[in-house]
XYZ file of C-alpha atoms in Angstrom:
659
model
C 147.601 110.583 156.959
C 149.873 107.039 156.363
C 148.067 103.815 157.451
C 149.087 102.388 160.451
C 151.801 100.289 158.541
C 153.212 102.690 157.080
C 153.449 104.808 160.128
C 154.933 102.233 162.246
C 157.570 101.192 159.501
C 158.048 105.128 159.684
C 158.403 104.806 163.369
C 161.008 102.605 163.373
C 163.547 104.090 160.468
C 163.015 107.446 161.341
C 162.518 107.445 164.912
C 166.073 109.209 165.926
C 165.644 112.088 163.282
C 161.726 113.411 165.042
C 160.835 115.207 168.262
C 159.489 112.998 170.491
C 155.563 113.148 171.737
C 155.326 115.030 174.853
C 152.844 115.463 177.524
C 153.686 118.251 180.100
C 153.262 121.711 182.414
C 155.896 123.433 181.471
C 156.227 124.269 185.056
C 155.691 120.570 185.757
C 157.796 116.967 185.271
C 156.934 115.255 182.545
C 154.420 111.817 182.996
C 154.919 109.061 181.721
C 154.565 108.792 177.905
C 151.758 106.531 176.536
C 152.200 103.765 174.342
C 151.029 105.646 171.250
C 153.952 108.427 172.362
C 156.359 105.609 172.381
C 155.075 103.805 169.410
C 155.079 107.121 167.410
C 157.580 109.061 168.480
C 159.105 109.554 165.862
C 156.474 110.580 163.537
C 154.469 113.055 165.761
C 156.241 116.305 168.123
C 154.493 117.524 170.521
C 152.101 120.487 170.005
C 149.576 121.103 173.039
C 149.198 124.469 175.332
C 150.435 128.103 174.590
C 153.826 129.456 175.048
C 152.734 131.829 178.383
C 155.041 130.355 181.255
C 152.221 129.880 183.679
C 149.459 128.071 181.177
C 148.654 124.732 181.427
C 150.320 122.410 178.035
C 147.013 119.940 177.440
C 148.634 117.358 175.503
C 147.466 117.450 172.112
C 149.890 115.863 168.893
C 150.117 116.939 165.478
C 152.445 115.644 162.580
C 156.025 116.320 162.043
C 156.962 114.610 158.805
C 160.614 114.115 158.508
C 159.900 111.572 155.736
C 158.671 114.619 153.646
C 162.068 116.011 153.596
C 163.594 113.132 151.377
C 161.711 113.947 147.844
C 161.113 110.737 145.823
C 162.961 109.292 143.140
C 159.763 107.697 142.065
C 157.899 111.463 141.432
C 157.288 111.254 137.883
C 159.223 114.550 135.613
C 156.690 115.155 133.004
C 155.503 117.737 130.356
C 151.843 116.072 130.869
C 150.462 119.027 133.011
C 148.111 117.199 135.332
C 145.696 119.711 138.331
C 147.084 118.926 141.891
C 144.810 120.005 144.038
C 145.136 120.372 148.122
C 143.220 121.339 151.132
C 145.125 123.052 154.076
C 143.027 124.328 157.323
C 145.727 126.745 159.148
C 145.030 126.269 162.543
C 146.217 125.976 166.262
C 145.043 122.324 166.883
C 144.903 119.300 164.975
C 142.110 117.920 166.181
C 139.050 119.534 167.161
C 139.159 120.791 170.486
C 138.528 124.002 170.756
C 140.357 123.756 174.991
C 143.564 122.946 173.313
C 145.981 125.276 170.532
C 148.446 123.276 169.034
C 152.355 123.789 170.582
C 155.696 122.258 170.157
C 159.197 121.642 171.478
C 161.932 122.048 168.378
C 164.840 123.806 170.661
C 164.535 122.754 174.841
C 161.050 125.220 175.361
C 157.430 124.305 174.321
C 156.188 127.480 173.157
C 153.089 127.649 170.425
C 153.140 127.489 166.976
C 150.309 127.468 164.265
C 150.191 124.610 161.794
C 148.969 123.331 158.631
C 146.670 120.303 158.770
C 148.037 119.892 162.170
C 151.677 119.799 160.775
C 154.706 121.761 161.224
C 156.309 122.382 159.285
C 154.181 122.937 156.818
C 153.265 119.862 154.288
C 155.870 120.052 151.213
C 154.426 120.720 147.563
C 155.453 118.866 144.932
C 154.458 119.304 141.637
C 155.925 120.217 137.185
C 156.275 122.886 135.219
C 152.884 123.146 133.571
C 151.003 121.611 136.740
C 147.936 124.175 137.890
C 147.776 124.230 141.778
C 144.685 124.653 143.388
C 144.907 125.001 147.367
C 141.354 125.097 149.543
C 142.976 127.428 152.394
C 140.609 127.434 155.998
C 141.619 129.529 158.273
C 140.216 128.386 161.694
C 142.350 130.894 163.545
C 141.801 133.847 165.404
C 143.192 135.770 163.320
C 143.166 136.520 159.727
C 145.760 135.225 157.706
C 147.425 134.438 153.672
C 149.423 132.436 151.773
C 152.082 133.747 149.440
C 153.655 131.592 147.042
C 157.255 132.544 147.000
C 158.836 132.796 143.627
C 155.989 132.180 142.024
C 155.547 134.392 138.713
C 151.802 134.588 139.024
C 151.585 135.568 135.365
C 147.932 136.703 134.920
C 146.795 135.608 138.689
C 148.221 138.623 140.277
C 144.702 137.935 142.662
C 146.879 134.948 143.905
C 149.414 136.187 145.378
C 148.621 136.677 148.822
C 149.480 139.852 150.215
C 147.490 141.317 152.442
C 146.427 145.040 151.615
C 148.363 144.620 148.493
C 146.657 141.990 146.281
C 143.700 140.549 148.210
C 141.987 141.164 151.815
C 142.805 138.481 154.108
C 141.077 135.132 155.173
C 139.144 136.192 158.102
C 138.654 134.005 161.070
C 136.409 130.984 160.238
C 136.691 131.473 156.741
C 138.388 130.223 153.585
C 139.341 131.086 149.976
C 140.906 128.573 147.372
C 144.259 129.519 145.383
C 144.327 128.782 142.100
C 147.049 129.249 139.779
C 149.195 126.971 136.913
C 152.813 127.163 137.004
C 154.196 128.581 133.533
C 157.901 128.117 132.309
C 159.321 127.405 135.759
C 160.643 124.960 138.021
C 163.416 124.929 140.689
C 163.417 125.934 144.441
C 160.093 127.283 145.552
C 158.506 127.839 149.170
C 155.273 129.297 150.574
C 154.636 130.994 153.947
C 151.891 133.176 155.427
C 152.184 137.235 154.660
C 150.155 137.988 157.380
C 151.718 140.164 160.192
C 154.964 137.788 160.948
C 153.721 134.138 161.672
C 155.074 132.714 159.118
C 157.453 132.680 161.848
C 155.312 130.014 164.041
C 154.955 127.625 161.761
C 153.635 128.493 158.677
C 155.477 127.556 155.943
C 156.795 124.328 153.720
C 158.597 123.928 150.778
C 157.178 124.254 146.790
C 159.367 122.156 144.362
C 158.821 122.333 140.888
C 160.761 119.957 138.458
C 160.626 119.736 134.743
C 162.410 117.829 132.161
C 163.682 121.265 131.135
C 165.930 121.408 134.070
C 169.527 122.261 134.147
C 169.962 119.570 136.674
C 169.368 115.856 135.925
C 168.691 113.512 138.439
C 170.715 110.522 137.272
C 172.861 112.588 135.906
C 174.330 115.478 137.863
C 173.054 113.840 141.459
C 171.373 110.559 142.643
C 168.941 111.618 145.373
C 166.957 115.135 146.335
C 166.521 116.331 149.565
C 164.659 119.780 151.599
C 166.576 121.161 153.861
C 164.723 123.970 156.150
C 167.163 126.501 158.121
C 165.486 129.325 159.888
C 165.881 131.298 163.219
C 163.214 130.277 166.045
C 161.829 132.578 168.891
C 160.660 131.399 171.947
C 157.995 134.433 172.020
C 154.896 134.541 169.784
C 154.989 136.332 166.667
C 152.544 139.212 167.995
C 153.860 139.972 171.051
C 156.901 140.786 169.266
C 155.817 142.597 166.865
C 153.628 144.350 169.423
C 156.798 145.390 171.312
C 158.821 146.223 168.677
C 155.778 148.942 167.848
C 156.090 149.795 171.143
C 158.417 152.533 172.714
C 159.982 150.128 175.170
C 160.206 147.981 172.360
C 161.118 144.418 172.744
C 163.776 142.724 175.450
C 164.235 146.551 175.849
C 165.974 147.540 172.289
C 163.498 148.968 169.090
C 165.650 146.494 167.066
C 165.291 142.847 165.118
C 165.596 140.360 167.626
C 168.516 137.683 166.512
C 166.840 134.238 166.871
C 166.335 132.511 170.403
C 167.610 128.911 168.751
C 168.384 128.227 165.338
C 166.562 124.762 163.799
C 167.080 122.953 161.139
C 164.332 120.895 159.553
C 163.081 121.835 162.790
C 165.315 121.115 165.400
C 167.603 122.863 167.073
C 169.287 123.186 170.591
C 168.495 125.577 172.691
C 170.573 127.533 175.179
C 168.965 126.721 178.425
C 171.136 129.590 180.315
C 170.322 131.797 178.157
C 169.220 135.178 180.231
C 166.018 134.999 177.705
C 164.827 132.057 178.913
C 161.472 131.913 180.784
C 161.840 131.197 183.536
C 160.505 128.852 185.474
C 159.746 126.972 181.904
C 161.268 122.713 181.603
C 164.110 122.980 178.660
C 164.866 119.676 177.081
C 166.593 120.059 173.852
C 166.081 117.367 171.167
C 168.587 115.472 169.965
C 170.244 117.098 166.824
C 168.567 116.574 163.611
C 169.712 113.578 161.247
C 170.284 114.353 157.665
C 170.740 111.152 156.178
C 172.452 110.552 152.659
C 173.321 107.000 150.769
C 177.245 106.166 150.882
C 178.703 106.577 148.292
C 175.738 108.793 145.915
C 175.579 112.515 145.130
C 172.405 114.102 146.954
C 171.099 117.768 145.941
C 169.962 120.028 148.990
C 167.243 122.180 148.333
C 168.246 124.454 151.208
C 165.621 127.086 152.060
C 166.857 129.625 154.502
C 162.378 130.293 156.123
C 163.868 132.520 159.167
C 162.313 135.913 159.888
C 166.279 137.377 160.225
C 169.307 136.056 160.512
C 171.898 134.702 157.505
C 173.112 131.725 158.094
C 176.215 130.047 156.828
C 175.921 126.120 156.115
C 178.618 124.306 156.197
C 179.090 120.411 156.424
C 182.312 119.166 157.977
C 184.997 117.080 155.770
C 182.555 117.928 152.508
C 182.981 120.240 149.671
C 180.110 120.576 147.357
C 179.134 122.561 144.461
C 176.695 125.434 144.375
C 174.451 124.260 141.533
C 171.426 126.990 141.707
C 170.302 129.669 143.069
C 167.201 130.994 144.420
C 165.010 128.502 140.995
C 167.253 129.003 138.819
C 170.692 126.592 137.684
C 173.876 127.700 137.513
C 177.672 127.093 137.398
C 178.619 127.947 140.897
C 182.039 127.400 142.505
C 182.707 124.428 144.902
C 183.283 125.690 148.000
C 183.281 124.530 151.892
C 179.867 126.982 152.922
C 177.157 129.002 151.559
C 175.307 132.115 153.132
C 171.460 132.374 152.933
C 170.181 135.102 153.784
C 166.120 134.525 154.950
C 163.841 134.109 152.066
C 167.085 133.127 149.659
C 167.408 129.355 148.874
C 170.089 127.596 147.156
C 171.132 123.628 145.896
C 174.206 122.513 146.589
C 175.848 118.700 145.511
C 177.620 116.922 147.419
C 179.333 113.468 147.287
C 178.811 110.852 149.542
C 182.494 110.062 149.703
C 184.247 110.381 152.835
C 183.058 107.215 154.733
C 180.919 104.244 155.023
C 177.368 103.947 156.425
C 176.770 104.913 159.213
C 179.660 107.557 159.488
C 178.570 110.934 160.799
C 179.840 115.050 160.538
C 178.573 117.605 162.030
C 175.909 119.947 159.544
C 176.304 123.767 160.445
C 174.179 126.652 160.280
C 176.135 129.510 161.750
C 173.997 132.731 162.080
C 176.393 135.672 160.713
C 176.573 137.655 163.465
C 178.678 141.082 161.213
C 174.950 142.191 160.635
C 173.617 141.848 163.769
C 174.447 141.652 167.519
C 178.267 139.945 166.660
C 177.089 137.315 169.240
C 177.987 134.021 168.035
C 175.415 131.536 167.792
C 175.225 128.339 165.942
C 172.698 125.460 165.224
C 173.946 122.242 164.340
C 172.863 118.663 162.818
C 173.853 115.332 161.830
C 174.970 114.893 158.653
C 173.943 110.683 158.049
C 175.842 107.801 156.073
C 173.425 105.596 156.030
C 172.788 102.238 153.138
C 169.033 103.462 152.367
C 167.890 106.013 155.205
C 168.348 103.418 157.710
C 168.229 104.588 161.434
C 170.901 104.383 162.918
C 171.289 104.166 167.002
C 174.437 105.639 169.027
C 172.262 107.001 171.835
C 173.888 110.409 172.923
C 177.036 109.987 170.676
C 177.577 113.199 169.048
C 179.693 113.241 165.659
C 183.583 114.111 166.565
C 184.323 116.205 163.524
C 185.951 119.363 163.225
C 184.728 122.655 160.863
C 187.176 123.687 158.064
C 190.053 125.570 158.555
C 188.603 128.205 156.643
C 184.499 129.116 157.014
C 183.840 133.143 158.015
C 184.725 134.747 161.848
C 181.181 134.600 163.082
C 181.778 138.488 162.771
C 182.877 138.663 159.818
C 181.012 141.056 157.018
C 177.839 139.782 155.601
C 178.111 139.581 152.443
C 175.646 137.095 149.155
C 177.326 134.733 147.530
C 177.523 136.689 144.948
C 179.316 139.167 146.450
C 182.009 136.403 146.432
C 181.503 134.685 143.678
C 180.763 134.185 140.075
C 177.503 132.520 139.754
C 177.119 131.889 135.802
C 173.273 130.915 134.824
C 173.444 127.800 132.921
C 170.325 128.877 131.020
C 172.575 131.627 129.071
C 169.969 135.148 128.934
C 172.406 138.383 128.199
C 171.270 141.746 129.492
C 168.065 142.900 128.159
C 168.283 145.982 126.257
C 168.740 149.601 127.445
C 165.973 150.194 129.695
C 162.745 152.433 128.961
C 162.653 153.316 132.053
C 164.090 153.797 135.580
C 163.075 154.047 138.639
C 164.569 154.163 142.570
C 163.172 152.822 146.287
C 165.565 154.140 148.727
C 165.379 152.040 152.226
C 165.965 153.513 156.123
C 165.312 153.555 159.642
C 163.303 156.561 161.234
C 160.585 158.763 162.246
C 158.037 159.102 159.061
C 154.727 161.348 158.836
C 151.990 158.992 158.637
C 148.647 159.050 156.972
C 146.855 160.374 160.005
C 149.855 163.102 160.277
C 150.968 160.927 163.323
C 154.765 160.376 163.915
C 156.016 156.861 162.938
C 159.258 154.930 163.852
C 159.996 151.963 161.897
C 161.123 151.782 157.731
C 160.760 153.386 154.981
C 160.747 153.472 151.157
C 160.647 157.127 149.519
C 160.356 157.928 153.296
C 156.900 156.348 153.127
C 156.442 154.057 156.284
C 153.520 150.997 154.592
C 150.716 151.440 156.812
C 148.807 148.740 155.543
C 144.979 149.129 154.780
C 144.337 145.519 154.554
C 141.029 145.776 154.162
C 141.147 148.492 151.298
C 144.194 146.591 149.260
C 145.517 148.297 146.151
C 144.845 145.793 143.279
C 141.133 146.790 143.288
C 141.719 150.135 143.075
C 144.139 149.694 139.990
C 141.786 147.211 138.117
C 139.215 149.657 139.198
C 141.293 153.333 138.052
C 144.785 152.397 136.448
C 146.351 153.552 139.238
C 146.473 154.323 143.002
C 147.279 157.776 145.192
C 146.446 156.578 148.822
C 149.733 157.650 150.351
C 150.076 154.646 152.459
C 152.875 152.528 150.510
C 155.856 153.757 148.540
C 154.793 152.572 144.612
C 156.748 152.504 141.545
C 155.275 152.625 138.354
C 156.460 150.840 135.107
C 153.607 151.504 132.249
C 156.190 150.563 129.161
C 156.195 146.998 127.629
C 159.666 145.646 127.594
C 162.501 146.132 130.102
C 163.460 148.355 132.906
C 165.568 149.324 135.796
C 164.434 149.281 139.687
C 167.561 150.849 141.563
C 167.298 149.950 145.377
C 169.133 151.625 147.748
C 169.738 151.010 151.354
C 170.031 153.816 153.061
C 170.765 151.876 156.261
C 174.469 152.950 157.424
C 175.070 149.604 159.885
C 172.562 147.288 159.261
C 171.262 144.802 156.217
C 168.277 144.030 154.169
C 167.295 140.921 151.964
C 164.937 142.325 149.472
C 162.259 140.386 147.946
C 161.348 140.917 144.625
C 156.853 139.747 143.592
C 155.559 138.424 140.535
C 159.166 138.656 139.020
C 162.907 137.600 138.580
C 165.315 139.970 138.477
C 168.654 140.162 136.560
C 171.085 141.474 138.954
C 173.164 144.324 136.812
C 175.031 145.969 138.814
C 176.210 146.470 142.762
C 177.706 149.622 144.237
C 178.557 151.273 148.187
C 176.732 154.442 147.960
C 173.112 156.216 146.902
C 172.615 155.848 142.959
C 170.362 158.125 142.188
C 168.473 157.633 138.369
C 169.991 159.731 136.839
C 173.401 158.154 137.858
C 172.156 154.983 136.658
C 170.846 156.142 133.266
C 174.151 158.193 132.472
C 176.026 154.530 132.594
C 176.211 152.305 130.151
C 174.379 148.792 131.685
C 173.172 147.153 127.900
C 175.950 144.754 127.412
C 176.584 142.506 129.854
C 176.700 139.113 129.133
C 174.424 136.534 131.216
C 173.702 138.127 134.492
C 172.475 136.042 137.657
C 168.683 136.036 138.141
C 167.029 135.358 141.097
C 163.911 137.118 143.253
C 165.756 137.860 146.426
C 168.920 139.782 146.708
C 171.191 141.093 150.178
C 171.812 144.104 150.272
C 174.073 145.650 152.659
C 174.016 148.840 154.480
C 174.982 152.254 152.907
C 174.956 150.558 149.266
C 172.995 150.012 146.221
C 171.459 147.261 143.492
C 170.532 147.830 139.761
C 167.758 145.293 139.559
C 166.427 145.079 135.219
C 162.850 143.452 134.916
C 160.993 142.384 131.901
C 157.781 144.181 131.997
C 156.074 141.092 130.557
C 154.143 140.097 134.118
C 151.162 143.376 134.462
C 150.288 143.487 138.507
C 150.697 145.388 141.753
C 153.758 143.462 142.859
C 154.989 143.874 146.562
C 158.797 144.332 146.789
C 159.789 144.212 150.519
C 162.471 143.545 153.471
C 162.342 139.359 154.312
C 163.009 140.213 157.526
C 159.790 139.858 158.695
C 160.618 142.164 161.695
C 161.503 144.810 159.550
C 158.730 144.248 157.134
C 156.151 144.174 160.157
C 157.199 147.976 160.932
C 156.831 149.254 157.863
C 159.288 147.830 155.342
C 157.379 147.787 151.972
C 156.677 149.017 148.299
C 154.998 148.389 145.824
C 155.954 147.973 141.496
C 152.620 148.695 139.358
C 153.796 146.982 136.047
C 151.134 147.762 132.786
C 147.905 149.470 134.774
C 146.045 149.812 131.358
C 146.919 145.998 131.298
C 145.819 145.902 135.328
C 142.457 147.009 134.496
C 141.302 143.864 132.492
C 141.857 141.708 135.110
C 139.133 139.947 136.908
C 137.819 139.828 139.990
C 136.942 136.409 141.169
C 133.658 136.595 142.978
C 135.638 134.899 146.249
C 138.092 136.923 145.932
C 136.389 140.576 146.320
C 133.675 138.698 148.938
C 137.286 138.700 151.629
C 136.561 141.871 151.738
C 132.683 142.206 151.968
C 131.788 143.857 155.331
C 134.662 144.635 156.823
C 136.105 148.079 157.896
C 138.298 149.438 154.769
C 139.604 152.251 157.241
C 141.320 149.756 158.823
C 145.250 149.343 159.719
C 146.161 145.857 159.576
C 146.886 143.661 161.255
C 143.438 143.228 163.294
C 140.893 140.701 164.296
C 137.862 139.513 162.149
C 135.266 138.093 162.922
C 133.413 136.952 159.916
C 130.096 135.936 162.487
C 130.137 138.952 164.384
C 128.538 141.900 163.677
C 130.347 143.911 166.250
C 133.222 146.448 165.520
C 136.491 144.021 166.006
C 138.387 144.044 168.124
C 142.841 144.748 167.233
C 144.591 141.275 167.203
C 147.404 142.590 169.181
C 147.318 142.731 172.644
C 147.084 145.741 174.976
C 150.373 147.328 175.192
C 150.783 146.317 178.735
C 149.539 142.450 178.512
C 152.859 142.141 176.109
C 154.937 144.166 177.935
C 153.523 142.135 180.871
C 154.357 138.979 179.645
C 157.629 139.495 177.631
C 159.282 140.660 180.892
C 158.054 137.900 183.257
C 159.921 135.117 180.512
C 162.984 137.139 180.232
C 165.790 138.668 182.665
C 168.831 136.375 185.287
C 167.702 133.685 187.227
C 167.899 133.628 190.905
C 169.616 129.988 190.894
């Protein structure tokens, strides 16, 4: 927490960008703001109460520090490694009061959120290549949790990858665990998030920025300033309620399909549609002013854009400003200079924008529009103010908004969803030709349907190779492979590469009308080929795919329905690695597989005592997510509420109003 003078300074300089603190019941008028609310309104957002429309909202506040989106130029980029240590508490409450839960009003509707250290979104981690990251995580929620470090290779530290039921048992309520891993040779734009159910959609997500003297993009040469830009779709209902409904015969809001966001947040602020038929009846609707994104006039700014959302591909543009695409996921590229970039969930892009279209005080719309062609084909846009400043100072325009117009060549809102590499050439700045002919080739084919479960039951959801992931959350895969060198439980689709060299993984998206962003843990892959249809291993092996010059490298790829991609992976990182759709609602209903790399080497892995201790005393036959308490000896009840409770809660929060 900054000291009082720093808080006062930030409140004066950043006030217009931030959500003002509120103290209210969702069905009553707001109380007058306190002196602290007025003084620190630019730093704190309201985080009190729960998101049920008839629950009281006692006043409590959590930090929303928008200064963290401005990466400081005085961060020392060095090749001298150091230990960077953090203490994270995942909690509903920023202060020790068990009668208060955490809520925020990022878009006009006040709902329950999860925080790290009382912050929403979670704190930014910034480090250098070679550093060791040590994060002490205390789980003060009443549900289990894990943290996944998205894009980090975890070479030699597979136990720290943070996937419950795959690489670890989750941290139980009231429990703690320390994640520790070195940053080996990597740099670029990463992020971290909860990997328990889809609770990252409730606020547990933050940027993870790695610098290096070897970065091909140089501060002071390629750009002058750096910003983090978090974009996401946002739901009014709690993720656990949505998942429970999706798993029910009735579905969520009457549909088995993954929900479209109720609003779009840009750096944690959005504007909800108060007249939406889904807006909770009787709840106040007070959309904040759009987020302001400050840039220094006359300077080039590198925006590290991260889609931390649960479903929507978002197309980002800035009125009157073209930009250069300079990083894809974590790799610097020579990319196009364009007006709009599509970003699927979990993907990252760096764009370089020149603030050369006016003077300090001028403002333009920054747009994050839903690519609705792969959703419900209903237009949905997000807006923020792209503000020219001299030194990130405040401009008081009242309710005045930019009058700029979008570029006339932007994609239509309902046009087909396509990854950027499917439209432009993206050439890595650090050239590496396609690895030699693969020693092994395997395929993972994914689709929606009804599948046979481990207990002979029918499961409706997503699957890889006709196996819908059933998470044995207290009996993870990795310890089994360490002990025996293989995994024989049919709860998750698995491919095994036992060679030391290069391999091809074919991803077939067999869903005719559903596009998916696929993320591979622990490995950066070369994108060797895209195509339409269902590709077999034999067909891939018959292709000449050994002489490809400098293919794109990334860790998350967007594949349209009825299409495939061939990923080439170097098997220099033994481990059990998850591969899953990063639409969180799809993952929650089975869309996860695993890739086991060099199982004989995995048998030599150490098993830290605190890591093993997370599983102690738990029921290995229980399918997660599930509620667990380290202090209770009674059989744990399921975390998800009864279907009747969930159904009644959701029905009461939707439908047209009487007025």
